[in-house]
PDB file of C-alpha atoms in Angstrom:
ATOM      1  CA  MET A   1     109.914 129.350 104.194  1.00 94.00           C
ATOM      2  CA  GLN A   2     110.812 125.708 103.608  1.00 98.00           C
ATOM      3  CA  VAL A   3     109.509 124.124 100.411  1.00 98.00           C
ATOM      4  CA  ALA A   4     108.386 120.568  99.629  1.00 98.00           C
ATOM      5  CA  LEU A   5     107.495 118.970  96.307  1.00 98.00           C
ATOM      6  CA  THR A   6     104.963 116.198  95.868  1.00 98.00           C
ATOM      7  CA  ILE A   7     105.215 113.958  92.805  1.00 98.00           C
ATOM      8  CA  ALA A   8     101.899 112.138  92.679  1.00 96.00           C
ATOM      9  CA  GLY A   9      98.484 111.790  91.077  1.00 94.00           C
ATOM     10  CA  SER A  10      95.543 114.131  91.399  1.00 95.00           C
ATOM     11  CA  ASP A  11      92.528 112.978  93.431  1.00 94.00           C
ATOM     12  CA  SER A  12      89.477 114.848  92.163  1.00 94.00           C
ATOM     13  CA  SER A  13      87.677 114.239  95.480  1.00 94.00           C
ATOM     14  CA  GLY A  14      90.420 116.112  97.340  1.00 95.00           C
ATOM     15  CA  GLY A  15      91.149 113.542 100.032  1.00 95.00           C
ATOM     16  CA  ALA A  16      94.279 111.823  98.747  1.00 94.00           C
ATOM     17  CA  GLY A  17      97.030 112.300  96.181  1.00 95.00           C
ATOM     18  CA  ILE A  18      98.504 115.733  95.550  1.00 97.00           C
ATOM     19  CA  GLN A  19      95.515 117.424  97.162  1.00 97.00           C
ATOM     20  CA  ALA A  20      96.177 115.656 100.482  1.00 97.00           C
ATOM     21  CA  ASP A  21      99.912 116.268 100.139  1.00 98.00           C
ATOM     22  CA  LEU A  22      99.535 120.005  99.561  1.00 98.00           C
ATOM     23  CA  LYS A  23      97.066 120.358 102.439  1.00 98.00           C
ATOM     24  CA  THR A  24      99.463 118.509 104.724  1.00 98.00           C
ATOM     25  CA  PHE A  25     102.405 120.678 103.715  1.00 98.00           C
ATOM     26  CA  GLN A  26     100.356 123.827 104.308  1.00 97.00           C
ATOM     27  CA  ALA A  27      99.055 122.622 107.691  1.00 97.00           C
ATOM     28  CA  LEU A  28     102.610 121.961 108.864  1.00 97.00           C
ATOM     29  CA  GLY A  29     103.991 125.300 107.722  1.00 97.00           C
ATOM     30  CA  VAL A  30     105.758 124.183 104.531  1.00 98.00           C
ATOM     31  CA  PHE A  31     105.117 125.656 101.074  1.00 98.00           C
ATOM     32  CA  GLY A  32     103.919 122.889  98.757  1.00 98.00           C
ATOM     33  CA  MET A  33     104.454 122.365  95.038  1.00 98.00           C
ATOM     34  CA  SER A  34     103.430 119.506  92.770  1.00 98.00           C
ATOM     35  CA  ALA A  35     104.474 117.506  89.743  1.00 98.00           C
ATOM     36  CA  ILE A  36     101.340 115.672  88.626  1.00 97.00           C
ATOM     37  CA  THR A  37     101.787 112.090  87.400  1.00 96.00           C
ATOM     38  CA  ALA A  38      98.133 111.298  86.649  1.00 93.00           C
ATOM     39  CA  VAL A  39      94.614 112.697  86.767  1.00 94.00           C
ATOM     40  CA  THR A  40      91.930 110.516  88.291  1.00 90.00           C
ATOM     41  CA  VAL A  41      88.167 110.500  88.009  1.00 93.00           C
ATOM     42  CA  GLN A  42      87.071 109.586  91.522  1.00 91.00           C
ATOM     43  CA  ASN A  43      84.847 110.433  94.437  1.00 93.00           C
ATOM     44  CA  THR A  44      84.573 109.047  97.952  1.00 91.00           C
ATOM     45  CA  GLN A  45      83.017 105.843  96.625  1.00 90.00           C
ATOM     46  CA  LYS A  46      85.113 104.756  93.673  1.00 88.00           C
ATOM     47  CA  VAL A  47      87.916 105.430  91.190  1.00 88.00           C
ATOM     48  CA  TYR A  48      86.275 105.516  87.758  1.00 90.00           C
ATOM     49  CA  ALA A  49      89.224 106.317  85.483  1.00 89.00           C
ATOM     50  CA  VAL A  50      92.903 107.251  85.488  1.00 89.00           C
ATOM     51  CA  GLN A  51      94.742 109.240  82.831  1.00 92.00           C
ATOM     52  CA  GLU A  52      98.521 109.182  83.159  1.00 93.00           C
ATOM     53  CA  MET A  53     100.571 112.213  82.241  1.00 96.00           C
ATOM     54  CA  PRO A  54     103.209 111.737  79.532  1.00 97.00           C
ATOM     55  CA  PRO A  55     106.532 110.791  81.189  1.00 97.00           C
ATOM     56  CA  LYS A  56     108.328 113.766  79.603  1.00 98.00           C
ATOM     57  CA  ILE A  57     105.780 116.175  81.082  1.00 98.00           C
ATOM     58  CA  VAL A  58     106.412 114.687  84.530  1.00 98.00           C
ATOM     59  CA  TYR A  59     110.188 114.910  83.983  1.00 98.00           C
ATOM     60  CA  ASP A  60     109.900 118.531  82.856  1.00 98.00           C
ATOM     61  CA  GLN A  61     107.673 119.523  85.776  1.00 98.00           C
ATOM     62  CA  ILE A  62     110.330 118.294  88.204  1.00 98.00           C
ATOM     63  CA  LEU A  63     113.274 119.826  86.372  1.00 98.00           C
ATOM     64  CA  CYS A  64     111.705 123.251  85.925  1.00 98.00           C
ATOM     65  CA  LEU A  65     110.904 123.513  89.639  1.00 98.00           C
ATOM     66  CA  PHE A  66     114.393 122.531  90.749  1.00 98.00           C
ATOM     67  CA  ASP A  67     115.871 124.934  88.204  1.00 97.00           C
ATOM     68  CA  ASP A  68     114.038 127.846  89.832  1.00 97.00           C
ATOM     69  CA  ILE A  69     113.336 127.049  93.500  1.00 97.00           C
ATOM     70  CA  ASP A  70     115.220 125.674  96.508  1.00 97.00           C
ATOM     71  CA  ILE A  71     113.354 122.502  97.489  1.00 98.00           C
ATOM     72  CA  HIS A  72     113.901 120.990 100.937  1.00 98.00           C
ATOM     73  CA  ALA A  73     112.046 117.662 100.655  1.00 98.00           C
ATOM     74  CA  VAL A  74     110.328 115.528  98.019  1.00 98.00           C
ATOM     75  CA  LYS A  75     107.411 113.154  98.486  1.00 98.00           C
ATOM     76  CA  ILE A  76     106.608 110.556  95.817  1.00 98.00           C
ATOM     77  CA  GLY A  77     103.161 108.996  95.755  1.00 96.00           C
ATOM     78  CA  MET A  78     101.459 106.651  93.332  1.00 88.00           C
ATOM     79  CA  VAL A  79     103.265 106.095  90.028  1.00 93.00           C
ATOM     80  CA  SER A  80     101.566 103.395  88.020  1.00 86.00           C
ATOM     81  CA  SER A  81     103.872 102.645  85.097  1.00 93.00           C
ATOM     82  CA  ILE A  82     107.485 101.763  84.440  1.00 96.00           C
ATOM     83  CA  ALA A  83     107.867 104.734  82.089  1.00 96.00           C
ATOM     84  CA  LEU A  84     106.746 107.185  84.788  1.00 96.00           C
ATOM     85  CA  ILE A  85     108.983 105.573  87.400  1.00 97.00           C
ATOM     86  CA  GLU A  86     111.986 105.816  85.093  1.00 98.00           C
ATOM     87  CA  SER A  87     111.256 109.439  84.169  1.00 98.00           C
ATOM     88  CA  ILE A  88     111.025 110.459  87.841  1.00 98.00           C
ATOM     89  CA  ALA A  89     114.280 108.669  88.619  1.00 98.00           C
ATOM     90  CA  ARG A  90     116.051 110.388  85.717  1.00 98.00           C
ATOM     91  CA  ALA A  91     114.796 113.784  86.849  1.00 98.00           C
ATOM     92  CA  LEU A  92     115.852 113.300  90.469  1.00 98.00           C
ATOM     93  CA  LYS A  93     119.291 112.047  89.463  1.00 97.00           C
ATOM     94  CA  ALA A  94     119.705 115.178  87.359  1.00 97.00           C
ATOM     95  CA  VAL A  95     119.075 117.595  90.238  1.00 96.00           C
ATOM     96  CA  ASP A  96     120.749 116.098  93.345  1.00 88.00           C
ATOM     97  CA  PRO A  97     117.513 116.171  95.378  1.00 93.00           C
ATOM     98  CA  PRO A  98     117.004 116.707  99.117  1.00 97.00           C
ATOM     99  CA  ALA A  99     115.431 114.011 101.293  1.00 97.00           C
ATOM    100  CA  VAL A 100     112.940 111.916  99.306  1.00 98.00           C
ATOM    101  CA  VAL A 101     110.008 110.178 101.026  1.00 98.00           C
ATOM    102  CA  LEU A 102     108.548 107.396  98.897  1.00 98.00           C
ATOM    103  CA  ASP A 103     105.083 106.067  99.650  1.00 96.00           C
ATOM    104  CA  PRO A 104     105.202 102.826  97.614  1.00 93.00           C
ATOM    105  CA  VAL A 105     101.543 102.741  96.632  1.00 86.00           C
ATOM    106  CA  MET A 106     101.402  99.121  95.478  1.00 82.00           C
ATOM    107  CA  ILE A 107      98.541  97.541  97.412  1.00 70.00           C
ATOM    108  CA  SER A 108      95.487  99.266  98.873  1.00 61.00           C
ATOM    109  CA  LYS A 109      94.443  99.129 102.528  1.00 61.00           C
ATOM    110  CA  SER A 110      91.892  96.485 101.501  1.00 53.00           C
ATOM    111  CA  GLY A 111      94.641  94.317  99.974  1.00 55.00           C
ATOM    112  CA  TYR A 112      93.896  95.166  96.317  1.00 55.00           C
ATOM    113  CA  ARG A 113      97.002  95.233  94.101  1.00 67.00           C
ATOM    114  CA  LEU A 114      97.443  98.605  92.411  1.00 71.00           C
ATOM    115  CA  LEU A 115     100.829  97.995  90.786  1.00 76.00           C
ATOM    116  CA  ASN A 116     101.759  94.991  88.671  1.00 79.00           C
ATOM    117  CA  GLN A 117     104.925  93.006  89.412  1.00 84.00           C
ATOM    118  CA  ASP A 118     107.025  94.574  86.641  1.00 89.00           C
ATOM    119  CA  ALA A 119     106.201  98.085  87.836  1.00 89.00           C
ATOM    120  CA  GLN A 120     106.866  97.061  91.442  1.00 90.00           C
ATOM    121  CA  ASP A 121     110.308  95.800  90.420  1.00 93.00           C
ATOM    122  CA  ALA A 122     110.991  99.082  88.600  1.00 95.00           C
ATOM    123  CA  LEU A 123     109.921 101.037  91.673  1.00 95.00           C
ATOM    124  CA  VAL A 124     112.409  99.121  93.804  1.00 96.00           C
ATOM    125  CA  ASP A 125     115.217  99.284  91.250  1.00 96.00           C
ATOM    126  CA  HIS A 126     114.906 102.967  90.325  1.00 97.00           C
ATOM    127  CA  LEU A 127     113.302 104.848  93.224  1.00 97.00           C
ATOM    128  CA  PHE A 128     114.247 102.975  96.405  1.00 97.00           C
ATOM    129  CA  PRO A 129     117.956 103.889  96.044  1.00 97.00           C
ATOM    130  CA  LEU A 130     116.978 107.573  95.730  1.00 97.00           C
ATOM    131  CA  SER A 131     114.715 107.515  98.803  1.00 97.00           C
ATOM    132  CA  GLU A 132     115.653 108.671 102.269  1.00 97.00           C
ATOM    133  CA  VAL A 133     112.466 107.055 103.664  1.00 98.00           C
ATOM    134  CA  VAL A 134     109.982 104.502 102.333  1.00 98.00           C
ATOM    135  CA  THR A 135     106.594 103.971 104.019  1.00 97.00           C
ATOM    136  CA  PRO A 136     104.973 100.643 103.023  1.00 95.00           C
ATOM    137  CA  ASN A 137     101.815  99.350 104.653  1.00 92.00           C
ATOM    138  CA  ILE A 138     101.630  95.741 105.847  1.00 92.00           C
ATOM    139  CA  PHE A 139     100.426  94.386 102.500  1.00 91.00           C
ATOM    140  CA  GLU A 140     103.146  96.245 100.621  1.00 92.00           C
ATOM    141  CA  ALA A 141     105.803  95.109 103.086  1.00 94.00           C
ATOM    142  CA  GLN A 142     104.675  91.520 102.539  1.00 93.00           C
ATOM    143  CA  ALA A 143     104.892  91.932  98.767  1.00 92.00           C
ATOM    144  CA  LEU A 144     108.346  93.514  98.987  1.00 94.00           C
ATOM    145  CA  THR A 145     109.792  90.854 101.289  1.00 95.00           C
ATOM    146  CA  GLY A 146     107.821  87.698 100.477  1.00 94.00           C
ATOM    147  CA  MET A 147     107.092  87.407 104.214  1.00 92.00           C
ATOM    148  CA  SER A 148     103.869  86.845 106.081  1.00 93.00           C
ATOM    149  CA  ILE A 149     103.589  89.645 108.650  1.00 93.00           C
ATOM    150  CA  LYS A 150     101.494  88.756 111.680  1.00 91.00           C
ATOM    151  CA  ASN A 151     103.073  90.661 114.591  1.00 91.00           C
ATOM    152  CA  LEU A 152     105.608  93.290 115.614  1.00 92.00           C
ATOM    153  CA  ASN A 153     108.567  90.908 115.353  1.00 94.00           C
ATOM    154  CA  ASP A 154     107.572  90.199 111.754  1.00 95.00           C
ATOM    155  CA  MET A 155     107.331  93.939 111.117  1.00 95.00           C
ATOM    156  CA  GLN A 156     110.870  94.450 112.386  1.00 96.00           C
ATOM    157  CA  ALA A 157     112.192  91.616 110.248  1.00 96.00           C
ATOM    158  CA  ALA A 158     110.398  93.043 107.210  1.00 96.00           C
ATOM    159  CA  ALA A 159     111.826  96.504 107.887  1.00 97.00           C
ATOM    160  CA  ALA A 160     115.361  95.070 107.864  1.00 97.00           C
ATOM    161  CA  LYS A 161     114.704  93.284 104.566  1.00 96.00           C
ATOM    162  CA  ILE A 162     113.188  96.361 102.954  1.00 96.00           C
ATOM    163  CA  LEU A 163     116.173  98.470 103.948  1.00 95.00           C
ATOM    164  CA  LYS A 164     118.384  96.083 101.995  1.00 95.00           C
ATOM    165  CA  LEU A 165     116.427  96.982  98.843  1.00 95.00           C
ATOM    166  CA  GLY A 166     118.232 100.325  98.804  1.00 95.00           C
ATOM    167  CA  ALA A 167     116.212 102.836 100.833  1.00 94.00           C
ATOM    168  CA  GLY A 168     117.881 104.825 103.584  1.00 96.00           C
ATOM    169  CA  LYS A 169     115.213 104.306 106.253  1.00 97.00           C
ATOM    170  CA  VAL A 170     111.856 102.582 106.490  1.00 98.00           C
ATOM    171  CA  VAL A 171     108.502 102.954 108.226  1.00 98.00           C
ATOM    172  CA  VAL A 172     106.407  99.777 108.171  1.00 97.00           C
ATOM    173  CA  LYS A 173     102.849 100.920 108.837  1.00 93.00           C
ATOM    174  CA  GLY A 174     100.935  98.482 111.006  1.00 84.00           C
ATOM    175  CA  GLY A 175      97.509 100.034 110.716  1.00 72.00           C
ATOM    176  CA  HIS A 176      96.150  96.902 109.037  1.00 61.00           C
ATOM    177  CA  LEU A 177      97.216  94.303 111.628  1.00 70.00           C
ATOM    178  CA  GLY A 178      93.843  94.487 113.348  1.00 62.00           C
ATOM    179  CA  GLU A 179      95.165  95.379 116.803  1.00 66.00           C
ATOM    180  CA  ASP A 180      93.519  97.830 119.193  1.00 74.00           C
ATOM    181  CA  LEU A 181      96.458 100.169 118.614  1.00 80.00           C
ATOM    182  CA  ALA A 182      97.792 101.418 115.285  1.00 82.00           C
ATOM    183  CA  ILE A 183     101.492 100.572 115.527  1.00 91.00           C
ATOM    184  CA  ASP A 184     104.277 101.480 113.112  1.00 95.00           C
ATOM    185  CA  ILE A 185     107.870 100.279 113.133  1.00 96.00           C
ATOM    186  CA  LEU A 186     110.686 102.688 112.234  1.00 98.00           C
ATOM    187  CA  TYR A 187     114.149 101.468 111.280  1.00 97.00           C
ATOM    188  CA  ASP A 188     117.189 103.477 110.223  1.00 97.00           C
ATOM    189  CA  GLY A 189     119.576 100.566 109.749  1.00 96.00           C
ATOM    190  CA  ILE A 190     120.783 100.750 113.365  1.00 96.00           C
ATOM    191  CA  ASP A 191     117.859 101.352 115.702  1.00 97.00           C
ATOM    192  CA  TYR A 192     114.220 100.335 115.742  1.00 96.00           C
ATOM    193  CA  GLN A 193     111.503 102.522 117.189  1.00 96.00           C
ATOM    194  CA  LYS A 194     107.842 101.746 117.752  1.00 94.00           C
ATOM    195  CA  LEU A 195     105.149 104.354 117.221  1.00 92.00           C
ATOM    196  CA  GLN A 196     101.640 103.701 118.434  1.00 87.00           C
ATOM    197  CA  SER A 197      98.345 105.484 118.659  1.00 84.00           C
ATOM    198  CA  ARG A 198      94.803 104.583 119.625  1.00 80.00           C
ATOM    199  CA  ARG A 199      92.848 103.136 116.723  1.00 80.00           C
ATOM    200  CA  VAL A 200      89.970 105.442 115.793  1.00 83.00           C
ATOM    201  CA  GLU A 201      86.739 103.786 114.696  1.00 82.00           C
ATOM    202  CA  THR A 202      85.789 105.652 111.528  1.00 88.00           C
ATOM    203  CA  LYS A 203      85.200 104.845 107.890  1.00 90.00           C
ATOM    204  CA  ASN A 204      86.586 108.224 106.875  1.00 92.00           C
ATOM    205  CA  THR A 205      90.227 107.342 106.305  1.00 89.00           C
ATOM    206  CA  HIS A 206      90.663 108.232 102.642  1.00 91.00           C
ATOM    207  CA  GLY A 207      94.190 109.494 102.002  1.00 92.00           C
ATOM    208  CA  THR A 208      95.786 108.473 105.296  1.00 93.00           C
ATOM    209  CA  GLY A 209      98.873 106.972 103.631  1.00 93.00           C
ATOM    210  CA  CYS A 210      99.398 110.051 101.449  1.00 95.00           C
ATOM    211  CA  THR A 211      98.949 112.352 104.425  1.00 97.00           C
ATOM    212  CA  PHE A 212     101.331 110.423 106.699  1.00 97.00           C
ATOM    213  CA  SER A 213     104.169 110.260 104.169  1.00 98.00           C
ATOM    214  CA  SER A 214     103.681 113.932 103.292  1.00 98.00           C
ATOM    215  CA  ALA A 215     103.846 114.842 106.967  1.00 98.00           C
ATOM    216  CA  ILE A 216     107.174 113.011 107.237  1.00 98.00           C
ATOM    217  CA  ALA A 217     108.458 114.917 104.192  1.00 98.00           C
ATOM    218  CA  ALA A 218     107.270 118.243 105.611  1.00 98.00           C
ATOM    219  CA  ASN A 219     109.014 117.620 108.915  1.00 98.00           C
ATOM    220  CA  LEU A 220     112.216 116.584 107.151  1.00 98.00           C
ATOM    221  CA  ALA A 221     112.001 119.835 105.173  1.00 98.00           C
ATOM    222  CA  LEU A 222     111.793 121.647 108.509  1.00 98.00           C
ATOM    223  CA  GLY A 223     115.069 120.056 109.598  1.00 98.00           C
ATOM    224  CA  LYS A 224     113.750 117.323 111.871  1.00 98.00           C
ATOM    225  CA  SER A 225     115.592 114.016 112.204  1.00 97.00           C
ATOM    226  CA  PHE A 226     114.034 110.846 110.778  1.00 98.00           C
ATOM    227  CA  PHE A 227     112.725 109.575 114.111  1.00 97.00           C
ATOM    228  CA  GLU A 228     111.404 113.003 115.111  1.00 98.00           C
ATOM    229  CA  ALA A 229     109.817 113.607 111.697  1.00 98.00           C
ATOM    230  CA  ALA A 230     108.024 110.249 111.792  1.00 97.00           C
ATOM    231  CA  THR A 231     106.886 110.755 115.394  1.00 97.00           C
ATOM    232  CA  LEU A 232     105.436 114.176 114.588  1.00 97.00           C
ATOM    233  CA  ALA A 233     103.813 112.773 111.440  1.00 97.00           C
ATOM    234  CA  LYS A 234     102.210 109.978 113.468  1.00 96.00           C
ATOM    235  CA  ALA A 235     100.716 112.498 115.899  1.00 95.00           C
ATOM    236  CA  TYR A 236      99.462 114.609 112.984  1.00 96.00           C
ATOM    237  CA  ILE A 237      97.774 111.772 111.077  1.00 95.00           C
ATOM    238  CA  SER A 238      96.237 110.438 114.302  1.00 93.00           C
ATOM    239  CA  GLY A 239      94.632 113.830 114.938  1.00 94.00           C
ATOM    240  CA  ALA A 240      93.525 114.141 111.326  1.00 95.00           C
ATOM    241  CA  ILE A 241      91.814 110.739 111.519  1.00 93.00           C
ATOM    242  CA  GLU A 242      90.226 111.501 114.884  1.00 93.00           C
ATOM    243  CA  HIS A 243      88.685 114.633 113.363  1.00 93.00           C
ATOM    244  CA  ALA A 244      87.937 113.011 109.973  1.00 92.00           C
ATOM    245  CA  LEU A 245      85.335 114.678 107.787  1.00 93.00           C
ATOM    246  CA  ASP A 246      82.057 112.962 106.926  1.00 93.00           C
ATOM    247  CA  ILE A 247      82.027 114.157 103.322  1.00 93.00           C
ATOM    248  CA  GLY A 248      80.381 112.177 100.541  1.00 93.00           C
ATOM    249  CA  LYS A 249      78.566 108.852 100.466  1.00 94.00           C
ATOM    250  CA  GLY A 250      81.655 106.661 100.737  1.00 92.00           C
ATOM    251  CA  TYR A 251      84.955 106.943 102.584  1.00 91.00           C
ATOM    252  CA  GLY A 252      85.508 110.548 103.596  1.00 94.00           C
ATOM    253  CA  PRO A 253      88.828 112.341 104.026  1.00 95.00           C
ATOM    254  CA  THR A 254      90.875 113.067 107.113  1.00 95.00           C
ATOM    255  CA  HIS A 255      90.809 116.623 108.462  1.00 95.00           C
ATOM    256  CA  HIS A 256      94.155 118.111 107.448  1.00 96.00           C
ATOM    257  CA  PHE A 257      93.549 121.405 109.265  1.00 94.00           C
ATOM    258  CA  PHE A 258      92.057 120.054 112.500  1.00 90.00           C
ATOM    259  CA  ASP A 259      94.720 121.716 114.648  1.00 81.00           C
ATOM    260  CA  LEU A 260      94.410 125.103 112.947  1.00 76.00           C
ATOM    261  CA  TYR A 261      90.635 124.953 113.302  1.00 72.00           C
ATOM    262  CA  ALA A 262      90.991 124.132 116.999  1.00 67.00           C
ATOM    263  CA  GLN A 263      93.338 127.081 117.526  1.00 64.00           C
ATOM    264  CA  ALA A 264      90.832 129.357 115.796  1.00 57.00           C
ATOM    265  CA  GLY A 265      87.964 128.005 117.890  1.00 65.00           C
ATOM    266  CA  ILE A 266      86.245 126.494 114.880  1.00 67.00           C
ATOM    267  CA  ASN A 267      84.427 123.199 115.440  1.00 66.00           C
ATOM    268  CA  ARG A 268      83.522 121.780 112.024  1.00 58.00           C
ATOM    269  CA  HIS A 269      83.396 118.051 111.276  1.00 56.00           C
TER     270      HIS A 269
END
């Protein structure tokens, strides 16, 4: 069985972070492992507190897994400090990693900045060059490029600029442009590709970015090409959103196992 590692924070509500990553890996037939960067106190309504793990613990989690197990893809989620970013980079440089998918969690889907400028610069300097794929949303792409992104042409221009920051390939997620369709732009340095899906009207979209990037990582672990991995991931996250779960009083999670439930004849929302 192929194996993927997520390096990310724990979401106690189960909808995002390592919990979403591990569910995604499992749903797509990949064995998932984790190196936890932080523990959060959160539910569907709010994040109340965050406790970072010591950088050496994060470094050691990564090294001990690579020392023992063949890992076929790595996904990196939210890392909130320069020390954590540097420790992850040191660990990955020490092990010659497989394809790395970096979800640069810098700005939330509502436009709230989650990473200060110094940490953003460290993310670009240390982790972009190690990443096969980066998956910024519109707000993050704007922050990375200094551009205003209003349409698909802007998304393509931003993708080209982001690639010059050191990543191998880029997915600019257009889910926040406000169009009727959710459109993403893929760029591998040579070709552009557009992915689109029908926008689903639901408030239950907690963890969509984590899930999408993890789905790309899982498909890369399974030997898919970049364009195929992203296309399959887009179909997966679209289905997970369409079957999102109305759990909690706030923003519920996507349904990571919607397809398996359908195959089993289980209809639970």
